[in-house]
């Protein structure tokens, strides 16, 4: 069962966690969240960046009831593929489509905000005895042997090859 919603933050997950996840009484839960806690404000002036401390507290509230129920946890660290140059990202806001240019400076700021959240996911995986899929590490390594744009055109959303790499890494982790 996939209950993911594109663009979600930890706060968004928390708002629907009971009905979308806990009420299903899952045996295994994989969680990939974090990049939107970090960069949504780039596209939405009303959004704010979630601090690493808030991110960690939100994530704890997601994981605690699952751990208490004995659910197997797989945490996927958020990632930022090191693409280069200016990227045009299409966004939808208030029913309107718009393009936003994301440059190197913006991605450097994203990286600065994302690194503490990646460390938080690693720490949470250890604390909750969860499996950790080190997706940021995975994509950094893949990007040294091939163009980063093969894995993600904008650094955030995987291409089909990026999705395949994540799926293979997930399967390797759990089998």
CSV table of N, CA and C in Angstrom, one decimal:
chain,number,residue,atom,x,y,z
A,1,UNK,N,0.9,-1.2,0.0
A,1,UNK,CA,0.0,0.0,0.0
A,1,UNK,C,0.9,1.2,0.0
A,2,UNK,N,0.7,2.1,-0.9
A,2,UNK,CA,1.5,3.4,-1.0
A,2,UNK,C,0.6,4.5,-0.6
A,3,UNK,N,0.9,5.2,0.5
A,3,UNK,CA,0.1,6.3,0.9
A,3,UNK,C,0.8,7.7,0.7
A,4,UNK,N,1.8,7.6,-0.1
A,4,UNK,CA,2.6,8.8,-0.3
A,4,UNK,C,1.8,9.9,-1.1
A,5,UNK,N,2.1,11.1,-0.7
A,5,UNK,CA,1.6,12.3,-1.5
A,5,UNK,C,2.8,13.2,-1.8
A,6,UNK,N,3.0,13.5,-3.1
A,6,UNK,CA,4.1,14.3,-3.5
A,6,UNK,C,4.0,15.6,-2.8
A,7,UNK,N,5.2,16.1,-2.4
A,7,UNK,CA,5.3,17.4,-1.8
A,7,UNK,C,5.1,17.4,-0.3
A,8,UNK,N,4.9,16.3,0.3
A,8,UNK,CA,4.6,16.2,1.8
A,8,UNK,C,5.8,16.5,2.6
A,9,UNK,N,5.6,17.1,3.7
A,9,UNK,CA,6.6,17.4,4.8
A,9,UNK,C,6.3,16.4,5.9
A,10,UNK,N,7.1,16.4,6.9
A,10,UNK,CA,6.8,15.6,8.1
A,10,UNK,C,5.5,16.0,8.8
A,11,UNK,N,5.3,17.3,8.8
A,11,UNK,CA,4.0,17.8,9.3
A,11,UNK,C,2.8,17.3,8.5
A,12,UNK,N,2.9,17.3,7.2
A,12,UNK,CA,1.8,16.8,6.4
A,12,UNK,C,1.6,15.3,6.7
A,13,UNK,N,2.7,14.5,6.8
A,13,UNK,CA,2.5,13.1,7.1
A,13,UNK,C,1.8,13.0,8.5
A,14,UNK,N,2.3,13.7,9.4
A,14,UNK,CA,1.7,13.6,10.8
A,14,UNK,C,0.2,13.9,10.8
A,15,UNK,N,-0.2,14.8,10.0
A,15,UNK,CA,-1.6,15.1,9.9
A,15,UNK,C,-2.5,14.0,9.4
A,16,UNK,N,-2.0,13.1,8.6
A,16,UNK,CA,-2.8,12.0,8.1
A,16,UNK,C,-2.2,10.6,8.5
A,17,UNK,N,-1.3,10.6,9.4
A,17,UNK,CA,-0.6,9.3,9.8
A,17,UNK,C,-1.5,8.3,10.3
A,18,UNK,N,-2.5,8.7,11.2
A,18,UNK,CA,-3.4,7.8,11.8
A,18,UNK,C,-4.2,7.0,10.8
A,19,UNK,N,-4.9,7.8,9.9
A,19,UNK,CA,-5.8,7.1,9.0
A,19,UNK,C,-5.0,6.4,7.8
A,20,UNK,N,-3.9,7.0,7.4
A,20,UNK,CA,-3.2,6.5,6.2
A,20,UNK,C,-2.3,5.4,6.5
A,21,UNK,N,-1.8,5.3,7.8
A,21,UNK,CA,-0.7,4.3,8.1
A,21,UNK,C,-1.1,3.5,9.3
A,22,UNK,N,-1.3,4.1,10.5
A,22,UNK,CA,-1.5,3.4,11.7
A,22,UNK,C,-2.8,2.5,11.7
A,23,UNK,N,-3.9,3.1,11.1
A,23,UNK,CA,-5.1,2.3,11.1
A,23,UNK,C,-5.0,1.1,10.2
A,24,UNK,N,-4.0,1.0,9.3
A,24,UNK,CA,-3.8,-0.2,8.5
A,24,UNK,C,-3.1,-1.3,9.2
A,25,UNK,N,-2.5,-1.0,10.4
A,25,UNK,CA,-1.8,-2.0,11.1
A,25,UNK,C,-0.7,-2.7,10.3
A,26,UNK,N,0.2,-2.0,9.7
A,26,UNK,CA,1.1,-2.6,8.7
A,26,UNK,C,2.2,-3.4,9.5
A,27,UNK,N,2.7,-4.4,8.7
A,27,UNK,CA,3.9,-5.2,9.2
A,27,UNK,C,5.2,-4.5,9.0
A,28,UNK,N,5.3,-3.7,7.8
A,28,UNK,CA,6.5,-3.1,7.4
A,28,UNK,C,6.1,-1.7,6.9
A,29,UNK,N,6.9,-0.7,7.3
A,29,UNK,CA,6.6,0.7,6.8
A,29,UNK,C,8.0,1.3,6.3
A,30,UNK,N,8.0,1.8,5.1
A,30,UNK,CA,9.1,2.6,4.6
A,30,UNK,C,8.7,4.0,4.6
A,31,UNK,N,9.7,4.9,5.0
A,31,UNK,CA,9.4,6.3,5.1
A,31,UNK,C,10.5,7.0,4.3
A,32,UNK,N,10.1,7.9,3.4
A,32,UNK,CA,11.0,8.8,2.7
A,32,UNK,C,10.4,10.2,2.8
A,33,UNK,N,11.0,11.0,3.6
A,33,UNK,CA,10.5,12.4,3.8
A,33,UNK,C,11.7,13.2,4.2
A,34,UNK,N,11.6,14.5,3.8
A,34,UNK,CA,12.6,15.4,4.3
A,34,UNK,C,13.0,16.5,3.3
A,35,UNK,N,13.0,16.2,2.0
A,35,UNK,CA,13.5,17.3,1.1
A,35,UNK,C,12.5,18.4,1.1
A,36,UNK,N,11.2,18.1,1.3
A,36,UNK,CA,10.2,19.2,1.3
A,36,UNK,C,10.2,20.0,2.6
A,37,UNK,N,10.6,19.3,3.7
A,37,UNK,CA,10.8,20.1,4.9
A,37,UNK,C,11.9,21.1,4.7
A,38,UNK,N,12.7,20.9,3.8
A,38,UNK,CA,13.9,21.7,3.6
A,38,UNK,C,13.7,22.8,2.5
A,39,UNK,N,13.1,22.4,1.4
A,39,UNK,CA,13.1,23.4,0.3
A,39,UNK,C,11.8,23.9,-0.2
A,40,UNK,N,10.6,23.5,0.4
A,40,UNK,CA,9.3,24.0,-0.1
A,40,UNK,C,9.2,25.5,-0.2
A,41,UNK,N,9.9,26.2,0.8
A,41,UNK,CA,9.8,27.6,0.8
A,41,UNK,C,10.3,28.3,-0.5
A,42,UNK,N,11.2,27.5,-1.2
A,42,UNK,CA,11.7,28.1,-2.5
A,42,UNK,C,10.5,28.3,-3.5
A,43,UNK,N,9.5,27.5,-3.4
A,43,UNK,CA,8.4,27.5,-4.4
A,43,UNK,C,7.2,28.2,-3.8
A,44,UNK,N,7.1,28.2,-2.5
A,44,UNK,CA,5.9,28.7,-1.8
A,44,UNK,C,6.3,29.7,-0.7
A,45,UNK,N,6.1,31.0,-1.0
A,45,UNK,CA,6.6,32.0,-0.1
A,45,UNK,C,5.9,31.9,1.3
A,46,UNK,N,4.7,31.2,1.4
A,46,UNK,CA,4.0,31.1,2.6
A,46,UNK,C,4.6,29.9,3.5
A,47,UNK,N,5.4,29.0,2.8
A,47,UNK,CA,5.9,27.9,3.5
A,47,UNK,C,7.2,28.3,4.2
A,48,UNK,N,7.5,27.6,5.3
A,48,UNK,CA,8.8,27.9,6.0
A,48,UNK,C,9.6,26.6,6.0
A,49,UNK,N,10.9,26.8,6.1
A,49,UNK,CA,11.8,25.7,6.2
A,49,UNK,C,11.7,25.1,7.7
A,50,UNK,N,11.5,23.8,7.7
A,50,UNK,CA,11.4,23.1,9.0
A,50,UNK,C,12.8,22.9,9.5
A,51,UNK,N,13.1,23.3,10.7
A,51,UNK,CA,14.4,23.1,11.3
A,51,UNK,C,14.7,21.6,11.5
A,52,UNK,N,16.0,21.3,11.7
A,52,UNK,CA,16.4,19.9,11.9
A,52,UNK,C,15.8,19.4,13.2
A,53,UNK,N,15.7,20.2,14.2
A,53,UNK,CA,15.1,19.8,15.5
A,53,UNK,C,13.6,19.6,15.3
A,54,UNK,N,12.9,20.4,14.6
A,54,UNK,CA,11.5,20.2,14.4
A,54,UNK,C,11.3,18.9,13.5
A,55,UNK,N,12.1,18.8,12.5
A,55,UNK,CA,12.0,17.6,11.6
A,55,UNK,C,12.2,16.3,12.5
A,56,UNK,N,13.2,16.3,13.4
A,56,UNK,CA,13.4,15.1,14.2
A,56,UNK,C,12.2,14.9,15.1
A,57,UNK,N,11.7,15.9,15.7
A,57,UNK,CA,10.6,15.7,16.7
A,57,UNK,C,9.3,15.2,15.9
A,58,UNK,N,9.1,15.8,14.7
A,58,UNK,CA,8.0,15.3,13.9
A,58,UNK,C,8.2,13.8,13.5
A,59,UNK,N,9.4,13.5,13.1
A,59,UNK,CA,9.7,12.1,12.7
A,59,UNK,C,9.5,11.1,13.9
A,60,UNK,N,10.0,11.5,15.1
A,60,UNK,CA,9.8,10.7,16.3
A,60,UNK,C,8.3,10.4,16.4
A,61,UNK,N,7.5,11.4,16.3
A,61,UNK,CA,6.0,11.2,16.5
A,61,UNK,C,5.4,10.2,15.5
A,62,UNK,N,6.0,10.2,14.3
A,62,UNK,CA,5.6,9.2,13.2
A,62,UNK,C,6.0,7.8,13.6
A,63,UNK,N,7.3,7.7,14.1
A,63,UNK,CA,7.9,6.3,14.3
A,63,UNK,C,7.4,5.7,15.6
A,64,UNK,N,7.3,6.5,16.6
A,64,UNK,CA,7.0,5.9,18.0
A,64,UNK,C,5.9,4.9,18.0
A,65,UNK,N,4.7,5.2,17.5
A,65,UNK,CA,3.6,4.2,17.6
A,65,UNK,C,3.9,3.0,16.7
A,66,UNK,N,4.6,3.1,15.6
A,66,UNK,CA,4.9,2.0,14.8
A,66,UNK,C,5.9,1.1,15.6
A,67,UNK,N,6.9,1.6,16.2
A,67,UNK,CA,7.9,0.9,16.9
A,67,UNK,C,7.2,0.2,18.1
A,68,UNK,N,6.3,0.9,18.7
A,68,UNK,CA,5.5,0.3,19.9
A,68,UNK,C,4.7,-0.9,19.4
A,69,UNK,N,4.2,-0.9,18.2
A,69,UNK,CA,3.4,-2.0,17.6
A,69,UNK,C,4.3,-3.1,17.1
A,70,UNK,N,5.6,-2.9,17.1
A,70,UNK,CA,6.5,-3.9,16.5
A,70,UNK,C,6.6,-3.9,15.0
A,71,UNK,N,6.2,-2.8,14.4
A,71,UNK,CA,6.3,-2.7,12.9
A,71,UNK,C,7.8,-2.6,12.5
A,72,UNK,N,8.1,-3.4,11.4
A,72,UNK,CA,9.4,-3.3,10.9
A,72,UNK,C,9.5,-1.9,10.1
A,73,UNK,N,10.6,-1.2,10.4
A,73,UNK,CA,10.8,0.1,9.8
A,73,UNK,C,12.0,0.2,8.9
A,74,UNK,N,11.7,0.9,7.8
A,74,UNK,CA,12.8,1.1,6.8
A,74,UNK,C,12.8,2.6,6.5
A,75,UNK,N,13.8,3.3,6.9
A,75,UNK,CA,13.9,4.7,6.8
A,75,UNK,C,14.8,5.0,5.6
A,76,UNK,N,14.3,5.8,4.7
A,76,UNK,CA,15.1,6.2,3.5
A,76,UNK,C,15.5,7.7,3.7
A,77,UNK,N,16.8,7.9,3.7
A,77,UNK,CA,17.3,9.3,4.0
A,77,UNK,C,16.9,10.1,2.8
A,78,UNK,N,16.5,11.4,3.0
A,78,UNK,CA,16.3,12.3,2.0
A,78,UNK,C,17.5,12.5,1.2
A,79,UNK,N,17.4,13.0,-0.1
A,79,UNK,CA,18.6,13.1,-0.9
A,79,UNK,C,18.5,14.3,-1.8
A,80,UNK,N,19.6,14.7,-2.3
A,80,UNK,CA,19.7,15.8,-3.2
A,80,UNK,C,20.8,15.4,-4.2
A,81,UNK,N,20.4,15.0,-5.4
A,81,UNK,CA,21.3,14.6,-6.5
A,81,UNK,C,22.1,15.8,-6.9
A,82,UNK,N,23.4,15.7,-7.1
A,82,UNK,CA,24.2,16.9,-7.4
A,82,UNK,C,24.2,17.3,-8.9
A,83,UNK,N,23.0,17.7,-9.4
A,83,UNK,CA,22.9,18.2,-10.7
A,83,UNK,C,23.6,19.5,-10.8
A,84,UNK,N,23.9,19.9,-12.0
A,84,UNK,CA,24.6,21.2,-12.2
A,84,UNK,C,23.8,22.2,-13.0
A,85,UNK,N,24.1,23.5,-12.9
A,85,UNK,CA,23.5,24.5,-13.7
A,85,UNK,C,22.1,24.9,-13.2
A,86,UNK,N,21.5,25.8,-14.0
A,86,UNK,CA,20.1,26.2,-13.6
A,86,UNK,C,19.1,25.2,-14.1
A,87,UNK,N,18.2,24.9,-13.3
A,87,UNK,CA,17.1,23.9,-13.5
A,87,UNK,C,15.8,24.7,-13.6
A,88,UNK,N,15.0,24.4,-14.5
A,88,UNK,CA,13.6,24.9,-14.6
A,88,UNK,C,12.7,23.9,-14.0
A,89,UNK,N,12.0,24.3,-12.9
A,89,UNK,CA,11.1,23.3,-12.3
A,89,UNK,C,9.7,23.8,-12.5
A,90,UNK,N,8.8,23.0,-12.9
A,90,UNK,CA,7.4,23.3,-13.1
A,90,UNK,C,6.7,23.1,-11.7
A,91,UNK,N,6.0,24.0,-11.3
A,91,UNK,CA,5.2,23.8,-10.0
A,91,UNK,C,3.8,24.2,-10.2
A,92,UNK,N,2.9,23.7,-9.3
A,92,UNK,CA,1.5,24.1,-9.3
A,92,UNK,C,1.2,24.7,-8.0
A,93,UNK,N,0.7,25.9,-8.0
A,93,UNK,CA,0.3,26.6,-6.8
A,93,UNK,C,-1.0,27.3,-7.0
A,94,UNK,N,-2.0,27.0,-6.1
A,94,UNK,CA,-3.3,27.6,-6.2
A,94,UNK,C,-3.9,27.3,-7.6
A,95,UNK,N,-3.7,26.1,-8.1
A,95,UNK,CA,-4.3,25.7,-9.4
A,95,UNK,C,-3.6,26.3,-10.6
A,96,UNK,N,-2.6,27.1,-10.4
A,96,UNK,CA,-1.8,27.7,-11.5
A,96,UNK,C,-0.5,27.0,-11.7
A,97,UNK,N,-0.1,26.8,-12.9
A,97,UNK,CA,1.2,26.2,-13.3
A,97,UNK,C,2.2,27.4,-13.4
A,98,UNK,N,3.4,27.2,-12.9
A,98,UNK,CA,4.4,28.2,-13.1
A,98,UNK,C,5.8,27.5,-13.1
A,99,UNK,N,6.7,28.2,-13.7
A,99,UNK,CA,8.1,27.7,-13.7
A,99,UNK,C,9.0,28.5,-12.8
A,100,UNK,N,9.8,27.8,-12.1
A,100,UNK,CA,10.8,28.4,-11.2
A,100,UNK,C,12.2,28.0,-11.6
A,101,UNK,N,13.1,28.9,-11.6
A,101,UNK,CA,14.5,28.6,-11.9
A,101,UNK,C,15.2,28.3,-10.6
A,102,UNK,N,15.8,27.2,-10.6
A,102,UNK,CA,16.6,26.8,-9.4
A,102,UNK,C,18.1,26.8,-9.8
A,103,UNK,N,18.8,27.7,-9.2
A,103,UNK,CA,20.2,27.8,-9.5
A,103,UNK,C,21.1,27.1,-8.5
A,104,UNK,N,22.4,27.2,-8.7
A,104,UNK,CA,23.4,26.6,-7.9
A,104,UNK,C,23.3,27.1,-6.4
A,105,UNK,N,23.1,28.4,-6.3
A,105,UNK,CA,23.0,29.0,-4.9
A,105,UNK,C,21.9,28.4,-4.1
A,106,UNK,N,20.7,28.2,-4.8
A,106,UNK,CA,19.6,27.7,-4.1
A,106,UNK,C,19.9,26.2,-3.7
A,107,UNK,N,20.5,25.5,-4.6
A,107,UNK,CA,20.8,24.1,-4.3
A,107,UNK,C,21.8,24.0,-3.2
A,108,UNK,N,22.8,24.9,-3.1
A,108,UNK,CA,23.7,24.9,-2.0
A,108,UNK,C,23.0,25.2,-0.7
A,109,UNK,N,22.1,26.1,-0.7
A,109,UNK,CA,21.3,26.4,0.5
A,109,UNK,C,20.5,25.2,0.9
A,110,UNK,N,19.9,24.5,-0.1
A,110,UNK,CA,19.1,23.2,0.2
A,110,UNK,C,20.1,22.2,0.8
A,111,UNK,N,21.3,22.1,0.3
A,111,UNK,CA,22.2,21.1,0.8
A,111,UNK,C,22.5,21.4,2.3
A,112,UNK,N,22.8,22.7,2.6
A,112,UNK,CA,23.1,23.1,3.9
A,112,UNK,C,21.9,22.7,4.9
A,113,UNK,N,20.7,22.9,4.5
A,113,UNK,CA,19.6,22.6,5.3
A,113,UNK,C,19.3,21.1,5.4
A,114,UNK,N,19.6,20.4,4.3
A,114,UNK,CA,19.3,19.0,4.2
A,114,UNK,C,20.2,18.1,5.0
A,115,UNK,N,21.5,18.4,5.0
A,115,UNK,CA,22.5,17.6,5.7
A,115,UNK,C,22.1,17.2,7.1
A,116,UNK,N,21.7,18.2,7.9
A,116,UNK,CA,21.3,17.9,9.3
A,116,UNK,C,20.1,16.9,9.4
A,117,UNK,N,19.2,17.0,8.4
A,117,UNK,CA,18.0,16.2,8.4
A,117,UNK,C,18.4,14.8,8.0
A,118,UNK,N,19.4,14.6,7.1
A,118,UNK,CA,19.9,13.3,6.7
A,118,UNK,C,20.6,12.7,8.0
A,119,UNK,N,21.3,13.5,8.7
A,119,UNK,CA,21.9,12.9,9.9
A,119,UNK,C,20.9,12.5,10.9
A,120,UNK,N,19.8,13.3,11.0
A,120,UNK,CA,18.7,12.9,11.9
A,120,UNK,C,18.0,11.6,11.5
A,121,UNK,N,17.8,11.4,10.2
A,121,UNK,CA,17.2,10.1,9.8
A,121,UNK,C,18.2,8.9,10.1
A,122,UNK,N,19.5,9.1,9.9
A,122,UNK,CA,20.4,8.1,10.3
A,122,UNK,C,20.4,7.8,11.8
A,123,UNK,N,20.3,8.8,12.6
A,123,UNK,CA,20.2,8.7,14.1
A,123,UNK,C,18.9,8.0,14.4
A,124,UNK,N,17.8,8.4,13.8
A,124,UNK,CA,16.5,7.8,14.1
A,124,UNK,C,16.5,6.3,13.7
A,125,UNK,N,17.1,6.0,12.6
A,125,UNK,CA,17.2,4.5,12.2
A,125,UNK,C,17.9,3.7,13.3
A,126,UNK,N,19.0,4.3,13.8
A,126,UNK,CA,19.7,3.6,14.8
A,126,UNK,C,18.9,3.5,16.1
A,127,UNK,N,18.3,4.6,16.5
A,127,UNK,CA,17.5,4.6,17.7
A,127,UNK,C,16.3,3.6,17.6
A,128,UNK,N,15.6,3.5,16.5
A,128,UNK,CA,14.5,2.7,16.3
A,128,UNK,C,14.8,1.3,15.8
A,129,UNK,N,16.1,1.0,15.6
A,129,UNK,CA,16.5,-0.3,15.1
A,129,UNK,C,15.9,-0.6,13.7
A,130,UNK,N,15.8,0.5,12.9
A,130,UNK,CA,15.3,0.4,11.6
A,130,UNK,C,16.3,0.1,10.6
A,131,UNK,N,16.0,-0.4,9.5
A,131,UNK,CA,16.9,-0.5,8.3
A,131,UNK,C,17.0,0.9,7.7
A,132,UNK,N,18.2,1.2,7.3
A,132,UNK,CA,18.4,2.5,6.7
A,132,UNK,C,18.8,2.4,5.2
A,133,UNK,N,18.1,3.0,4.3
A,133,UNK,CA,18.5,3.1,2.9
A,133,UNK,C,19.2,4.5,2.8
A,134,UNK,N,20.5,4.5,2.6
A,134,UNK,CA,21.3,5.7,2.5
A,134,UNK,C,21.2,6.3,1.1
A,135,UNK,N,20.0,6.8,0.8
A,135,UNK,CA,19.7,7.3,-0.6
A,135,UNK,C,20.6,8.4,-1.0
A,136,UNK,N,20.9,9.3,-0.1
A,136,UNK,CA,21.8,10.4,-0.5
A,136,UNK,C,23.2,9.9,-0.9
A,137,UNK,N,23.7,9.0,-0.1
A,137,UNK,CA,25.0,8.4,-0.4
A,137,UNK,C,24.9,7.6,-1.7
A,138,UNK,N,23.8,6.8,-1.9
A,138,UNK,CA,23.6,6.1,-3.1
A,138,UNK,C,23.7,7.0,-4.3
A,139,UNK,N,22.9,8.1,-4.3
A,139,UNK,CA,22.9,9.0,-5.5
A,139,UNK,C,24.2,9.7,-5.7
A,140,UNK,N,24.9,10.1,-4.6
A,140,UNK,CA,26.2,10.7,-4.7
A,140,UNK,C,27.2,9.8,-5.4
A,141,UNK,N,27.2,8.5,-5.0
A,141,UNK,CA,28.0,7.5,-5.6
A,141,UNK,C,27.7,7.3,-7.1
A,142,UNK,N,26.4,7.1,-7.4
A,142,UNK,CA,26.0,6.9,-8.8
A,142,UNK,C,26.4,8.1,-9.6
A,143,UNK,N,26.3,9.3,-9.1
A,143,UNK,CA,26.6,10.5,-9.8
A,143,UNK,C,28.1,10.7,-10.1
A,144,UNK,N,29.0,9.9,-9.5
A,144,UNK,CA,30.4,10.0,-9.8
A,144,UNK,C,30.7,9.1,-11.0
A,145,UNK,N,29.9,8.1,-11.2
A,145,UNK,CA,30.1,7.2,-12.4
A,145,UNK,C,29.3,7.4,-13.6
A,146,UNK,N,28.3,8.3,-13.5
A,146,UNK,CA,27.5,8.7,-14.6
A,146,UNK,C,27.0,10.1,-14.3
A,147,UNK,N,26.4,10.8,-15.3
A,147,UNK,CA,25.9,12.1,-15.1
A,147,UNK,C,24.8,12.1,-14.0
A,148,UNK,N,24.9,13.1,-13.1
A,148,UNK,CA,23.8,13.2,-12.1
A,148,UNK,C,22.4,13.3,-12.7
A,149,UNK,N,22.3,13.9,-13.8
A,149,UNK,CA,21.0,14.1,-14.5
A,149,UNK,C,20.4,12.8,-14.9
A,150,UNK,N,21.2,11.7,-15.0
A,150,UNK,CA,20.6,10.4,-15.3
A,150,UNK,C,19.7,9.9,-14.2
A,151,UNK,N,20.0,10.3,-13.0
A,151,UNK,CA,19.3,9.9,-11.8
A,151,UNK,C,18.2,10.8,-11.4
A,152,UNK,N,18.4,12.1,-11.7
A,152,UNK,CA,17.4,13.1,-11.4
A,152,UNK,C,17.7,14.4,-12.2
A,153,UNK,N,16.7,14.9,-12.9
A,153,UNK,CA,16.9,16.0,-13.8
A,153,UNK,C,17.0,17.3,-12.9
A,154,UNK,N,16.3,17.3,-11.8
A,154,UNK,CA,16.3,18.6,-11.0
A,154,UNK,C,16.9,18.4,-9.6
A,155,UNK,N,17.5,17.2,-9.4
A,155,UNK,CA,18.2,17.0,-8.1
A,155,UNK,C,17.3,16.4,-7.0
A,156,UNK,N,16.0,16.5,-7.2
A,156,UNK,CA,15.0,16.1,-6.2
A,156,UNK,C,14.2,14.9,-6.6
A,157,UNK,N,13.6,15.0,-7.8
A,157,UNK,CA,12.7,14.0,-8.3
A,157,UNK,C,13.5,13.0,-9.2
A,158,UNK,N,13.5,11.7,-8.8
A,158,UNK,CA,14.2,10.7,-9.6
A,158,UNK,C,13.6,10.5,-11.0
A,159,UNK,N,14.5,10.3,-11.9
A,159,UNK,CA,14.1,9.8,-13.3
A,159,UNK,C,13.7,8.4,-13.2
A,160,UNK,N,13.3,7.8,-14.3
A,160,UNK,CA,13.0,6.3,-14.2
A,160,UNK,C,14.3,5.5,-13.8
A,161,UNK,N,15.5,5.9,-14.2
A,161,UNK,CA,16.7,5.2,-13.8
A,161,UNK,C,16.9,5.5,-12.3
A,162,UNK,N,16.6,6.7,-11.8
A,162,UNK,CA,16.7,6.9,-10.3
A,162,UNK,C,15.8,6.1,-9.5
A,163,UNK,N,14.5,6.0,-10.0
A,163,UNK,CA,13.5,5.2,-9.3
A,163,UNK,C,14.0,3.7,-9.3
A,164,UNK,N,14.5,3.3,-10.4
A,164,UNK,CA,15.0,1.9,-10.5
A,164,UNK,C,16.1,1.7,-9.5
A,165,UNK,N,17.1,2.6,-9.4
A,165,UNK,CA,18.2,2.5,-8.5
A,165,UNK,C,17.7,2.4,-7.0
A,166,UNK,N,16.7,3.3,-6.7
A,166,UNK,CA,16.2,3.3,-5.3
A,166,UNK,C,15.4,2.0,-5.0
A,167,UNK,N,14.7,1.5,-6.0
A,167,UNK,CA,13.9,0.2,-5.8
A,167,UNK,C,14.9,-0.9,-5.6
A,168,UNK,N,16.0,-1.0,-6.4
A,168,UNK,CA,16.9,-2.1,-6.3
A,168,UNK,C,17.6,-2.0,-4.9
A,169,UNK,N,18.0,-0.8,-4.5
A,169,UNK,CA,18.6,-0.6,-3.2
A,169,UNK,C,17.7,-1.1,-2.1
A,170,UNK,N,16.4,-0.7,-2.2
A,170,UNK,CA,15.4,-1.1,-1.2
A,170,UNK,C,15.3,-2.6,-1.1
A,171,UNK,N,15.2,-3.3,-2.3
A,171,UNK,CA,15.1,-4.7,-2.4
A,171,UNK,C,16.3,-5.4,-1.8
A,172,UNK,N,17.5,-4.9,-2.1
A,172,UNK,CA,18.7,-5.4,-1.6
A,172,UNK,C,18.7,-5.3,0.0
A,173,UNK,N,18.2,-4.3,0.5
A,173,UNK,CA,18.1,-4.0,1.9
A,173,UNK,C,17.2,-5.0,2.6
A,174,UNK,N,16.1,-5.3,2.0
A,174,UNK,CA,15.1,-6.1,2.8
A,174,UNK,C,15.1,-7.6,2.4
A,175,UNK,N,15.9,-8.0,1.4
A,175,UNK,CA,15.9,-9.4,1.1
A,175,UNK,C,17.1,-10.1,1.5
